[in-house]
Short mmCIF file of C-alpha atoms in Angstrom, two decimals:
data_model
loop_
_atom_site.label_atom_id
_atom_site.label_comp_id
_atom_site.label_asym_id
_atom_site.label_seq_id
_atom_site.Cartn_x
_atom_site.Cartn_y
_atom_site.Cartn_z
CA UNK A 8 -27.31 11.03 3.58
CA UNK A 9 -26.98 14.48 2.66
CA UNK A 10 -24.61 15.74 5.74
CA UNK A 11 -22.59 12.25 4.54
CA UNK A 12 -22.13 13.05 1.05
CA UNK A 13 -21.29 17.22 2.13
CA UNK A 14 -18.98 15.80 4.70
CA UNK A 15 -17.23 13.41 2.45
CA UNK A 16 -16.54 16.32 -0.44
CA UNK A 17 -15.26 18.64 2.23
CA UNK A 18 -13.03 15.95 3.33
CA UNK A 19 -11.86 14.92 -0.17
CA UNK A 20 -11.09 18.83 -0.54
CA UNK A 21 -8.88 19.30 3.10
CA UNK A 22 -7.51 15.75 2.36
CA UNK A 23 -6.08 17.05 -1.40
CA UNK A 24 -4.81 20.64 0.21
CA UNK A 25 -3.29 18.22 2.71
CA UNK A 26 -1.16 16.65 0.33
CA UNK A 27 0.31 19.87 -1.02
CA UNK A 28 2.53 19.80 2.39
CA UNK A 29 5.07 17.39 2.24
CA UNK A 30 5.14 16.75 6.30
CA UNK A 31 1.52 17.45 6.88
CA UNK A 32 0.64 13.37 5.96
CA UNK A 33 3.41 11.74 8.26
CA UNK A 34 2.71 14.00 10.50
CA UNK A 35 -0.78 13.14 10.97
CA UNK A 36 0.22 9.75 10.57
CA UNK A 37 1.28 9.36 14.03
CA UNK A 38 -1.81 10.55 14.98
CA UNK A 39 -3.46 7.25 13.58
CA UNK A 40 -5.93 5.98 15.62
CA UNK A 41 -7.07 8.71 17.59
CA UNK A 42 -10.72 10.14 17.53
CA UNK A 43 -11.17 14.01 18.13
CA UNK A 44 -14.95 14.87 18.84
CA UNK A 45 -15.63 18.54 18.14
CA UNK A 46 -19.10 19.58 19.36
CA UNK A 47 -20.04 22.83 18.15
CA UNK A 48 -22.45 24.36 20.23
CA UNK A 49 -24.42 27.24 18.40
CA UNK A 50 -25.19 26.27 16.08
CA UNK A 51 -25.10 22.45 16.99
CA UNK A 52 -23.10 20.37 14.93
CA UNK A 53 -21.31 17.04 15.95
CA UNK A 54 -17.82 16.22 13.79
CA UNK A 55 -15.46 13.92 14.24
CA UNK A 56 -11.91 13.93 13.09
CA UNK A 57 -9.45 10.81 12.42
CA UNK A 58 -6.17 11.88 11.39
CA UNK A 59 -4.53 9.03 9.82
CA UNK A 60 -1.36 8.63 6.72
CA UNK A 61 -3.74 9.34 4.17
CA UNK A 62 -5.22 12.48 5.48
CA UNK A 63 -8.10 13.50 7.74
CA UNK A 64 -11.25 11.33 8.06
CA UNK A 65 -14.77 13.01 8.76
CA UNK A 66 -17.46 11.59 10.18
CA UNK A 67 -21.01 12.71 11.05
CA UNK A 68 -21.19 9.74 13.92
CA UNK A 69 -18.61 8.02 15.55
CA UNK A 70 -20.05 4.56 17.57
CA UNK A 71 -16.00 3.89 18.85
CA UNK A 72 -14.89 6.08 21.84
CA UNK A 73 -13.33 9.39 21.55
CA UNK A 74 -9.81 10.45 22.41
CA UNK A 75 -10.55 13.82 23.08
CA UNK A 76 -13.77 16.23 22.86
CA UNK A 77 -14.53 20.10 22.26
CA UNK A 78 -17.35 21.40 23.17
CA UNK A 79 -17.56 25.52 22.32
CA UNK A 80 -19.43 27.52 20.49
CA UNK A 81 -18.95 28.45 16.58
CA UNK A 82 -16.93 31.66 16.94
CA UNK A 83 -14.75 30.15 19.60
CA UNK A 84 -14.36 27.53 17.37
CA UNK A 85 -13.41 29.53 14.52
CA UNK A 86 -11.14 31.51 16.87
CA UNK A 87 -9.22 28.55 17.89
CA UNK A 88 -8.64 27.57 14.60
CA UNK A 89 -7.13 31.14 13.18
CA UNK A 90 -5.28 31.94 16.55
CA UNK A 91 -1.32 31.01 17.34
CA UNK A 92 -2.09 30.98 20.78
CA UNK A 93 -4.59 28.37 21.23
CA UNK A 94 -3.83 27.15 24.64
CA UNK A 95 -5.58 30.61 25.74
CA UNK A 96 -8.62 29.96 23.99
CA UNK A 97 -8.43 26.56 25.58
CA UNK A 98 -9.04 27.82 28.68
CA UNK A 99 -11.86 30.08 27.81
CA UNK A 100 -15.11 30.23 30.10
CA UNK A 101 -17.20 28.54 26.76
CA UNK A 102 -14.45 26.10 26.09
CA UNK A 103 -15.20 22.58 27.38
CA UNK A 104 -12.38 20.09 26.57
CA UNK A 105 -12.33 16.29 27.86
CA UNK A 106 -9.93 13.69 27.40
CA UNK A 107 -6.49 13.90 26.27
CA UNK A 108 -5.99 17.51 24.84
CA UNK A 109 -2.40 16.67 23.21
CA UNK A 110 -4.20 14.85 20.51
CA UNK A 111 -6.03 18.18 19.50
CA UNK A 112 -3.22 20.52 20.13
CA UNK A 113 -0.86 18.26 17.88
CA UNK A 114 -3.34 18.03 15.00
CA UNK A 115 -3.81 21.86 15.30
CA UNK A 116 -0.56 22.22 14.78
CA UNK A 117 -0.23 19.98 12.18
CA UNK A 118 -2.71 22.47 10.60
CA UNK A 119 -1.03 25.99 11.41
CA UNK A 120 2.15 24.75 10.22
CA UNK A 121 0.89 23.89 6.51
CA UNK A 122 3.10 24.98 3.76
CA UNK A 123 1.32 24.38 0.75
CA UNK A 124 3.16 23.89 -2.40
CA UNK A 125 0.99 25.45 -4.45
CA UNK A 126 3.10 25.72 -7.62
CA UNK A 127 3.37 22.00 -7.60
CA UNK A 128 -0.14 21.46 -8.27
CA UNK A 129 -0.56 23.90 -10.82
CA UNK A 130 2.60 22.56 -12.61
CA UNK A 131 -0.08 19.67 -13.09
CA UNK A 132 -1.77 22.02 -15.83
CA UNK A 133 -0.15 24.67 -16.71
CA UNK A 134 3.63 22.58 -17.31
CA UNK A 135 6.69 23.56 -15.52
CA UNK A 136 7.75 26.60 -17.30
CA UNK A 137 3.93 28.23 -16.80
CA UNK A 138 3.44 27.38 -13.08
CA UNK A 139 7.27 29.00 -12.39
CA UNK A 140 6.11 32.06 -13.86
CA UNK A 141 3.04 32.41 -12.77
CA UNK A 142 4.69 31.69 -9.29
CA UNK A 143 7.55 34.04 -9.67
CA UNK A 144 4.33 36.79 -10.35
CA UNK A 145 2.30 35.94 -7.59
CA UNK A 146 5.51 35.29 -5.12
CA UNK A 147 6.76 39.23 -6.17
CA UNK A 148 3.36 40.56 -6.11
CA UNK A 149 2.80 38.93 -2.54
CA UNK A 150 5.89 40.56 -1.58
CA UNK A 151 4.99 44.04 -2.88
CA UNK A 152 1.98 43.95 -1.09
CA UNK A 153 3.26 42.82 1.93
CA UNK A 154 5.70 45.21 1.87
CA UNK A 155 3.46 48.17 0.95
CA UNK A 156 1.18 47.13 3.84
CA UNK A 157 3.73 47.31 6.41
CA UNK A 158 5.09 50.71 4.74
CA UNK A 159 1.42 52.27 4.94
CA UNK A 160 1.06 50.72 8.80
CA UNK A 161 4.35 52.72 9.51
CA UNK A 162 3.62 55.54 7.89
CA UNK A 163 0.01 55.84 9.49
CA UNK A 164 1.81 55.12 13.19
CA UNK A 165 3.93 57.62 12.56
CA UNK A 166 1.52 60.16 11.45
CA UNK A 167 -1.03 59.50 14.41
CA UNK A 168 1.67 60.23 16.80
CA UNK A 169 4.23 62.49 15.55
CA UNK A 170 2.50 64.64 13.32
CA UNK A 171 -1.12 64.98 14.33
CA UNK A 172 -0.69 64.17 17.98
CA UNK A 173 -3.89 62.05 18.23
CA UNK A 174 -2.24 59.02 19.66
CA UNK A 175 0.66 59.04 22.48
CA UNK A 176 3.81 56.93 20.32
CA UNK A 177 4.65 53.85 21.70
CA UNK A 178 7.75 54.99 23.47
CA UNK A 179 6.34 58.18 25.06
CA UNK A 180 3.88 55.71 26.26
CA UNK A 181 6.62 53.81 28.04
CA UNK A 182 8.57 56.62 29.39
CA UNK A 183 5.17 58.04 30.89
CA UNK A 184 4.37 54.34 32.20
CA UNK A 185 8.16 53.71 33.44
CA UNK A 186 7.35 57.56 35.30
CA UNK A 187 4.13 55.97 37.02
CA UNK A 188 5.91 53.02 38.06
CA UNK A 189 8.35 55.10 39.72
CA UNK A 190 6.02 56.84 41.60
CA UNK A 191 3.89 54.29 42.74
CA UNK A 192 7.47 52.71 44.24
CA UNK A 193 8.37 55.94 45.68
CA UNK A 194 4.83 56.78 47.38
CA UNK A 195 4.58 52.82 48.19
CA UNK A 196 8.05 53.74 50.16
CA UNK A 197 6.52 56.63 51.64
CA UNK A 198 3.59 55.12 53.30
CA UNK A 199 6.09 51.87 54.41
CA UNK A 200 8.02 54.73 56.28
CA UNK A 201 5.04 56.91 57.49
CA UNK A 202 3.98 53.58 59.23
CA UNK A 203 7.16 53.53 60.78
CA UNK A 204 7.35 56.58 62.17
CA UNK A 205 3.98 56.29 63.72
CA UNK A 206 4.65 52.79 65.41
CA UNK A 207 7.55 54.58 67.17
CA UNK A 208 5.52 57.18 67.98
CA UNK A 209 3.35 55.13 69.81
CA UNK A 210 3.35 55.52 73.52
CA UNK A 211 4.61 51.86 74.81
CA UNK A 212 2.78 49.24 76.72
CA UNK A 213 5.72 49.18 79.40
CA UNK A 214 5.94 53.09 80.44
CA UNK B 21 -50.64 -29.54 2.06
CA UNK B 22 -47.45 -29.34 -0.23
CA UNK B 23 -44.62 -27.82 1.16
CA UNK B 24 -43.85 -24.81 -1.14
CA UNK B 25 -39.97 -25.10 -0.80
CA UNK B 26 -40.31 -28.72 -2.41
CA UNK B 27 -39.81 -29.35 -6.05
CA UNK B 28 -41.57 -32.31 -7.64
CA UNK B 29 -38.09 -34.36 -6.36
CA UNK B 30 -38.19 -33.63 -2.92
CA UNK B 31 -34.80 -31.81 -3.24
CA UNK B 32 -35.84 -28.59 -1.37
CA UNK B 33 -35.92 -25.21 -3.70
CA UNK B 34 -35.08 -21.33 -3.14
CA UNK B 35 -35.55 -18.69 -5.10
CA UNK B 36 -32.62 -17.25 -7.57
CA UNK B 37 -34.30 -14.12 -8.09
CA UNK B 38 -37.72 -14.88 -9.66
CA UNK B 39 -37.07 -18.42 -10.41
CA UNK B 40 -37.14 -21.34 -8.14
CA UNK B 41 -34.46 -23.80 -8.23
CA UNK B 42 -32.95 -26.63 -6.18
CA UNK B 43 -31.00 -25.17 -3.18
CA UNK B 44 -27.99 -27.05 -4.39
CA UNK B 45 -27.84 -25.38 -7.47
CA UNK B 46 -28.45 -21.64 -5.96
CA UNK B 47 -25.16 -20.86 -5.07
CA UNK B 48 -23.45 -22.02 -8.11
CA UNK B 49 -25.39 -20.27 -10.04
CA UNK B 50 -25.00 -16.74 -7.85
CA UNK B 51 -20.94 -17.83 -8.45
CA UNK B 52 -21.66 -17.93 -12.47
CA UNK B 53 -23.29 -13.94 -11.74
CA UNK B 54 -19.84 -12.83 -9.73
CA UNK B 55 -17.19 -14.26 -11.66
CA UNK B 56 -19.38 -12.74 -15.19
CA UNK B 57 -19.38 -9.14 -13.81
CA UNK B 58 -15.82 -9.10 -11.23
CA UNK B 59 -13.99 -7.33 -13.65
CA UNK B 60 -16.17 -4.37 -14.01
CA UNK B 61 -17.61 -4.79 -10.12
CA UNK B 62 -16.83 -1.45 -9.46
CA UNK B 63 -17.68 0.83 -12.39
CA UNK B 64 -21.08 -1.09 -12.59
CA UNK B 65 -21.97 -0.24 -8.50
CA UNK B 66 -20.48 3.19 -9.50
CA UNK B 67 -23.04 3.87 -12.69
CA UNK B 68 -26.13 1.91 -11.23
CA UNK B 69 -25.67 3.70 -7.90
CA UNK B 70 -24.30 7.22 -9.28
CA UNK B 71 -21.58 6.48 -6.60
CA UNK B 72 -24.05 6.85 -3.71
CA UNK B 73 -23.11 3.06 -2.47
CA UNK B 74 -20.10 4.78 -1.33
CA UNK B 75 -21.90 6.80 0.77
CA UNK B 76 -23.90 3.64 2.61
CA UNK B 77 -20.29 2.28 3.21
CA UNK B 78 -19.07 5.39 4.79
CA UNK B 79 -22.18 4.80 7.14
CA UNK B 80 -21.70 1.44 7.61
CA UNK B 81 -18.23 2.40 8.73
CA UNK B 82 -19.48 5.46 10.84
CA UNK B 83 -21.49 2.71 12.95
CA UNK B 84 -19.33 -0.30 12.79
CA UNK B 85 -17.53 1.46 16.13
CA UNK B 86 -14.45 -0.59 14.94
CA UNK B 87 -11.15 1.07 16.64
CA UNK B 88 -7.77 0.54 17.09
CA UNK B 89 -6.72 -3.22 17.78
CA UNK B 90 -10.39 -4.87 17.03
CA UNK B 91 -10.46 -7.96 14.34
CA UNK B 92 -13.17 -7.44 12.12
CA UNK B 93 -14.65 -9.83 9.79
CA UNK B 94 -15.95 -8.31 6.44
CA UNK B 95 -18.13 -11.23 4.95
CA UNK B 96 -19.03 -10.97 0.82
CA UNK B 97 -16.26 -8.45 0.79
CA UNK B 98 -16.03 -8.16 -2.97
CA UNK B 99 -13.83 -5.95 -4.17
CA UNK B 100 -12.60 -4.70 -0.26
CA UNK B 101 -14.46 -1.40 -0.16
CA UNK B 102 -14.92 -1.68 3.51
CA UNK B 103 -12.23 -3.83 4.23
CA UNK B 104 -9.84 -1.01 2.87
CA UNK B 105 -11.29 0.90 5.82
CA UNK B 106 -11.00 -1.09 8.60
CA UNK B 107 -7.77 -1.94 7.72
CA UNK B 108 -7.24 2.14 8.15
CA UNK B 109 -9.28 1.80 11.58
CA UNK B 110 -7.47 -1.38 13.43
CA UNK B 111 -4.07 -0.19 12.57
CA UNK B 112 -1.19 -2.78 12.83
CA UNK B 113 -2.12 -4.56 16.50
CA UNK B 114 -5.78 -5.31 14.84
CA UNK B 115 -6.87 -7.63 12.39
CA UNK B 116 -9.54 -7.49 9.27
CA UNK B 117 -11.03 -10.47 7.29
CA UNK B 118 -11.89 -9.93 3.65
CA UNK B 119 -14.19 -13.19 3.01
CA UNK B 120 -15.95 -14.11 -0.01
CA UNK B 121 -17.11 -17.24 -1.11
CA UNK B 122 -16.57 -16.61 -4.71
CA UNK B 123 -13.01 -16.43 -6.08
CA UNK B 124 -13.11 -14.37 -8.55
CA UNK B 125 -14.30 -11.61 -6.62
CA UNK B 126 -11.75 -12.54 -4.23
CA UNK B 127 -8.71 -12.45 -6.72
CA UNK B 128 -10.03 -8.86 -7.72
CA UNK B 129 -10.66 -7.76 -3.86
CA UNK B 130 -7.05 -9.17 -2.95
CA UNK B 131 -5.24 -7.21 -6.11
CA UNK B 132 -6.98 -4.35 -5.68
CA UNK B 133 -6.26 -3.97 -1.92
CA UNK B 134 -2.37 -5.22 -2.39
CA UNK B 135 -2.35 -2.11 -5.41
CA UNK B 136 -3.59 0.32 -3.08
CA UNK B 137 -1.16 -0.56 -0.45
CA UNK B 138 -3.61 -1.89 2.05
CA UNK B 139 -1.34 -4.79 3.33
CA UNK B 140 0.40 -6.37 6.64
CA UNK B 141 -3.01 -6.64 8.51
CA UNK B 142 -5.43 -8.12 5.77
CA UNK B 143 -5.74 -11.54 5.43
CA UNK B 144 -8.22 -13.18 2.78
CA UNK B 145 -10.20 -16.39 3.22
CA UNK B 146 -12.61 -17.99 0.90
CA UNK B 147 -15.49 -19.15 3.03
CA UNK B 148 -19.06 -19.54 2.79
CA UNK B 149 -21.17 -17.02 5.37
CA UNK B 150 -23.17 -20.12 6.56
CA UNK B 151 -20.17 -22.26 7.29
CA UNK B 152 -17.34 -19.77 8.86
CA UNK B 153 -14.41 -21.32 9.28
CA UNK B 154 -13.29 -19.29 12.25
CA UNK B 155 -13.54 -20.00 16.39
CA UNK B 156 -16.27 -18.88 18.48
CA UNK B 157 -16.12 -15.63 19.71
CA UNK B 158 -13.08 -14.60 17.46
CA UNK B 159 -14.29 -11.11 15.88
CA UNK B 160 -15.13 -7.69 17.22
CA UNK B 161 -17.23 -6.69 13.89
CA UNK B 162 -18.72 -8.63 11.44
CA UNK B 163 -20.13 -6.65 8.44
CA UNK B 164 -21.77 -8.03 4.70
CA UNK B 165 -22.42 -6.10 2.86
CA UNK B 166 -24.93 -6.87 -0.32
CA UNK B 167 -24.12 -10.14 0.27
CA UNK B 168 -26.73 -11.41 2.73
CA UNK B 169 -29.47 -12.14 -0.56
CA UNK B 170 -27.72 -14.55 -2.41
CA UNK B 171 -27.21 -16.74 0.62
CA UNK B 172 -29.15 -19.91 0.24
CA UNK B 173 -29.47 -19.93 4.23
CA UNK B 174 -29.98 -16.76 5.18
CA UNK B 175 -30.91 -18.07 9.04
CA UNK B 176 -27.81 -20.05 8.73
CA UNK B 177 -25.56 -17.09 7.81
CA UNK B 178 -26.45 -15.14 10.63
CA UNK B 179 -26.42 -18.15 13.42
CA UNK B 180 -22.78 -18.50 11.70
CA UNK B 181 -22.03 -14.58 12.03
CA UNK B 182 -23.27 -14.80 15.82
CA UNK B 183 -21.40 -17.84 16.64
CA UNK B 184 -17.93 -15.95 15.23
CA UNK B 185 -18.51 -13.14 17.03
CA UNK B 186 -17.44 -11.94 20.68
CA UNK B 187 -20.02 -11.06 23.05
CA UNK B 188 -20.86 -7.26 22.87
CA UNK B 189 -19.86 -7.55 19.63
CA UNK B 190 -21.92 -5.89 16.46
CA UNK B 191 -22.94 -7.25 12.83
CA UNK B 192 -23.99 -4.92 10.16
CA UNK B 193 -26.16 -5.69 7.52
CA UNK B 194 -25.68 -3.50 4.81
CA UNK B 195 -28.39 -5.24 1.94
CA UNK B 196 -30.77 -3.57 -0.52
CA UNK B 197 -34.43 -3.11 1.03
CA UNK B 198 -37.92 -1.72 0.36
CA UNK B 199 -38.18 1.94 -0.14
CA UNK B 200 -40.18 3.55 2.17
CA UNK B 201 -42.62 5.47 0.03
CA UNK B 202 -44.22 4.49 -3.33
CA UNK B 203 -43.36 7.19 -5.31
CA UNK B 204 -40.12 6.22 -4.88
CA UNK B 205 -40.73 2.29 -5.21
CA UNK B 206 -42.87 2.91 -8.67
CA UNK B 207 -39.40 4.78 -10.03
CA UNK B 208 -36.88 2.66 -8.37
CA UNK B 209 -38.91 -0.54 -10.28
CA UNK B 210 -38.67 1.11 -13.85
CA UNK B 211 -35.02 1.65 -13.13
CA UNK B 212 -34.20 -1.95 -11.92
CA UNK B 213 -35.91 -3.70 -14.32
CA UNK B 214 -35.50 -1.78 -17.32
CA UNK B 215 -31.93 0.62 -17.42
CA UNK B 216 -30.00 -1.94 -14.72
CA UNK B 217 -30.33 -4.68 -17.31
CA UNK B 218 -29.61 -2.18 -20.59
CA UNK B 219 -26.64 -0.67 -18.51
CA UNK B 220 -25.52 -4.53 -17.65
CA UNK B 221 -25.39 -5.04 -21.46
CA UNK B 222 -23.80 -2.26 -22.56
CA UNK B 223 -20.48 -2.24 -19.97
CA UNK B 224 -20.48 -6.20 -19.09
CA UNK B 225 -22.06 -7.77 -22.02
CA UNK B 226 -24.36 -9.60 -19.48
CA UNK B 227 -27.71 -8.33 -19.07
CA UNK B 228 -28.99 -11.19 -17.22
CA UNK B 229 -26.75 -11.05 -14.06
CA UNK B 230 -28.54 -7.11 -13.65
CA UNK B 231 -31.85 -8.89 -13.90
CA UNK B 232 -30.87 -11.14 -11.50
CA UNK B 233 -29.51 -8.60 -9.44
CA UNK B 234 -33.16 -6.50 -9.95
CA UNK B 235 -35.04 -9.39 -9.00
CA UNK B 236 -32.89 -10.84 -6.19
CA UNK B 237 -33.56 -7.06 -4.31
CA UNK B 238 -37.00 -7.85 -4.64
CA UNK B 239 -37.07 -11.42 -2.70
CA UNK B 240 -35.17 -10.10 -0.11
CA UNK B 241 -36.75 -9.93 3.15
CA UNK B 242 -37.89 -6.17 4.05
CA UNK B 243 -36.58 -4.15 6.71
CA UNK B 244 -38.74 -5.29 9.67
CA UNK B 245 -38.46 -9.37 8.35
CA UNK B 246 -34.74 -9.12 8.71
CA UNK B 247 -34.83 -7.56 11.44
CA UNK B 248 -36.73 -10.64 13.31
CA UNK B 249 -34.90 -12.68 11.89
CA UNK B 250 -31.09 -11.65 13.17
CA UNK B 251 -33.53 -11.28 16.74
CA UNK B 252 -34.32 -15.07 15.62
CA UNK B 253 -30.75 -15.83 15.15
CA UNK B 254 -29.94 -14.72 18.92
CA UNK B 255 -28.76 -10.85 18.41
CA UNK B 256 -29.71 -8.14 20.62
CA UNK B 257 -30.76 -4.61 20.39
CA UNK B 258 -31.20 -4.81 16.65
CA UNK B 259 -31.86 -1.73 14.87
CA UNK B 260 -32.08 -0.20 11.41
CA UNK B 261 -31.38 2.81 9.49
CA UNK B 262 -33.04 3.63 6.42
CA UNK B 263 -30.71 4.66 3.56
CA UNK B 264 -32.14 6.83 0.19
CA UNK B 265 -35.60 6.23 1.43
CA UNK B 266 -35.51 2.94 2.13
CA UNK B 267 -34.01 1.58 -1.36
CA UNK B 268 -30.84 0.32 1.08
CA UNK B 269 -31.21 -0.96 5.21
CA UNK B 270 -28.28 -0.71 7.77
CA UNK B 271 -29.36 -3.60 10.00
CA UNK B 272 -27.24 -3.50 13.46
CA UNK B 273 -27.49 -6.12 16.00
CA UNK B 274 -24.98 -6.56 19.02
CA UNK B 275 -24.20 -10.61 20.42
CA UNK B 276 -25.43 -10.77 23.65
#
């Protein structure tokens, strides 16, 4: 009863952060019908997921069949959930996935592509004028810090390889790698023609 | 040796909670308890349960194994709680049932569902569980929930419930039971028969229905009695799970 009542509470909770996307709830709708088992291995937990119009379903124990079931463990899991590039993961040596995979990859995406109109929910108590300006805040502040952090990842790149020489720069890497391919094509050509010359060096089988 | 069913008429007698009375008379008088507290069906399960009966439906749900297309049957569906979500589960190709032999509860199930939305593949029948007025081997699921008690003919109910059902189809008893340890049973008895009826009083005006209510839990058959009795009936591999130590039984029992 207890994993029931902590699964229904987390589900109320996605299912309202659900509704702050306007296309996350028809998206899912389409998705009505289908089961997802996700069996995490380590540690072992057993989920099930039924997308449906009004949000995401949870369920401890499912009796119907499934559409589709992962098995992995927790930190693929996790991995799989944060990562754009899922279908990699997929394929992983832990990853064991039955059934018909679109059904998770859609729902995935369904997830990853959440907008969440945060400012619409907090117009609920703080009023129009209050949630715009709190928004406005946050938004700028978001984009100062976003901006800083990109500065500071620059400005540390820079310094690594320019200035204190402790990393080769990206492009010096290149030109040194574009060298190497060069000559591996010119010393692959020179052992293609060294074979050459020795097969006509070769006494023949008719004199 | 007198039969103990008899009354001094011959008319044979039941129990409505702790009184005996003449069959005929049992289920009108359950009707008088639903159409008193319909209105405020839901608050009241909400504040006697602390909203834990929502929690036995989601379980019921979790192992009705009801999917896309099935026709389900939800028997003493009061005010559509489960119905709601196997109308979710079936989708548009299936089919769910929301029967209840009282009207009132009916009218509030059916206005309550049609608010919400839940509409297109709902239909709503007033029947009585021992007499189903549906074919032989119509439904995939049949479910009643804390309705089974105040059937008259309990044996009768579930020979009914088989007969609707397909073969390899399930019924689920969701009913009120005895808790498993007496701790438990010694605090869940103060609370019946002491704050139900106070709470009854207080938000319905009608203390007696939560008496009834109380005592009707107790005359219940226990976990293991129902159980032989749906193997009685002609079901198959029944189990039971124990909900909140025993105080509520999911019986499950599959047509052969």
């Amino acid at each position: 009863m207890l994993g029931t009542a902590l699964l229904a509470g987390v589900e109320h909770g996605v299912n309202r952060v659900l509704r702050l996307d306007g296309t996350a709830l028809p998206r899912l709708a389409k998705l009505a019908g289908k089961v997802i088992e996700i069996d995490c291995q380590s540690p072992a937990i057993r989920l099930y997921l039924l997308p449906g119009a009004e949000g995401l379903q949870l369920a401890g124990q499912w009796e119907a069949p499934v559409d589709c079931r992962l098995s992995a463990p927790a930190a693929t899991l996790l991995r799989l959930a944060t990562t754009r590039h899922k279908t990699a993961v997929l394929h992983g040596p832990d990853v064991d996935l039955n059934g018909d995979s679109g059904v998770l990859l859609d729902l995935a995406g369904v997830l990853q592509d959440l907008e969440l109109d945060w400012e619409y929910e907090l117009s609920h108590w703080l009023g129009p004028v209050g949630s715009h300006l709190l928004g406005s805040h946050l938004r700028s502040r978001a984009n100062w810090a976003g901006n800083s952090l990109d500065s500071l990842r620059q400005d540390l790149a820079d310094y690594l390889s320019e200035e204190s020489r402790t990393l080769v720069g990206r492009r010096e890497a290149e030109a040194r790698f574009a060298e190497l391919d060069s000559l591996k094509l010119a010393l692959d050509r020179l052992d293609a023609r060294i074979e050459r010359l020795t097969d006509k060096l070769k006494p023949s089988d008719n004199e | 040796m007198n039969d103990p069913r008899k009354g001094s008429d011959t008319e044979p007698t039941t129990h409505f909670g702790y009184q005996n009375v003449p069959e005929s008379q049992k289920a009108q008088k359950v009707a008088e308890v639903f159409h008193s507290v319909a209105a405020k069906y839901d608050l009241m399960n909400d504040l006697m349960s602390g909203g834990v009966h929502r929690l036995w439906k989601r379980f019921t749900i979790e192992l009705s194994g009801v999917r896309v297309g099935n026709r389900v049957l939800d028997i003493a569906g009061g005010t559509g709680d489960l119905t709601k979500q196997f109308a979710r589960l079936v989708g548009p190709t299936g089919e769910v049932v929301l029967a209840d032999i009282n009207e009132s509860m009916l009218k509030v199930g059916r206005d309550r569902l049609l608010d919400l939305g839940v509409a297109g593949n709902v239909k709503f029948v007033q029947a009585d569980a021992e007499k189903l007025p549906f074919p032989d081997n119509h439904f995939d699921c049949v479910t009643i929930a804390f309705g089974l008690r105040n059937v008259t003919h309990k044996e009768d109910a579930l020979r009914s419930m088989l007969r609707v059902l397909k073969p390899g189809g399930r019924l689920l008893v969701l009913e009120f039971s005895k808790p498993t340890n007496g701790l438990l049973s010694k605090a869940y008895d103060a609370y019946s028969f002491s704050l139900l009826p106070l709470m009854g009083k207080l938000i319905t005006n009608d203390a007696d229905s939560y008496r009834y209510l109380a005592e009707s839990i107790r005359m219940h058959p226990d976990q293991e009695t129902l159980k032989a009795m749906m193997v009685d009936a002609g079901f198959e591999r029944v189990t039971y799970h124990n909900m909140t130590g025993g105080i509520v039984a999911l019986h499950r029992g599959i047509k052969p």
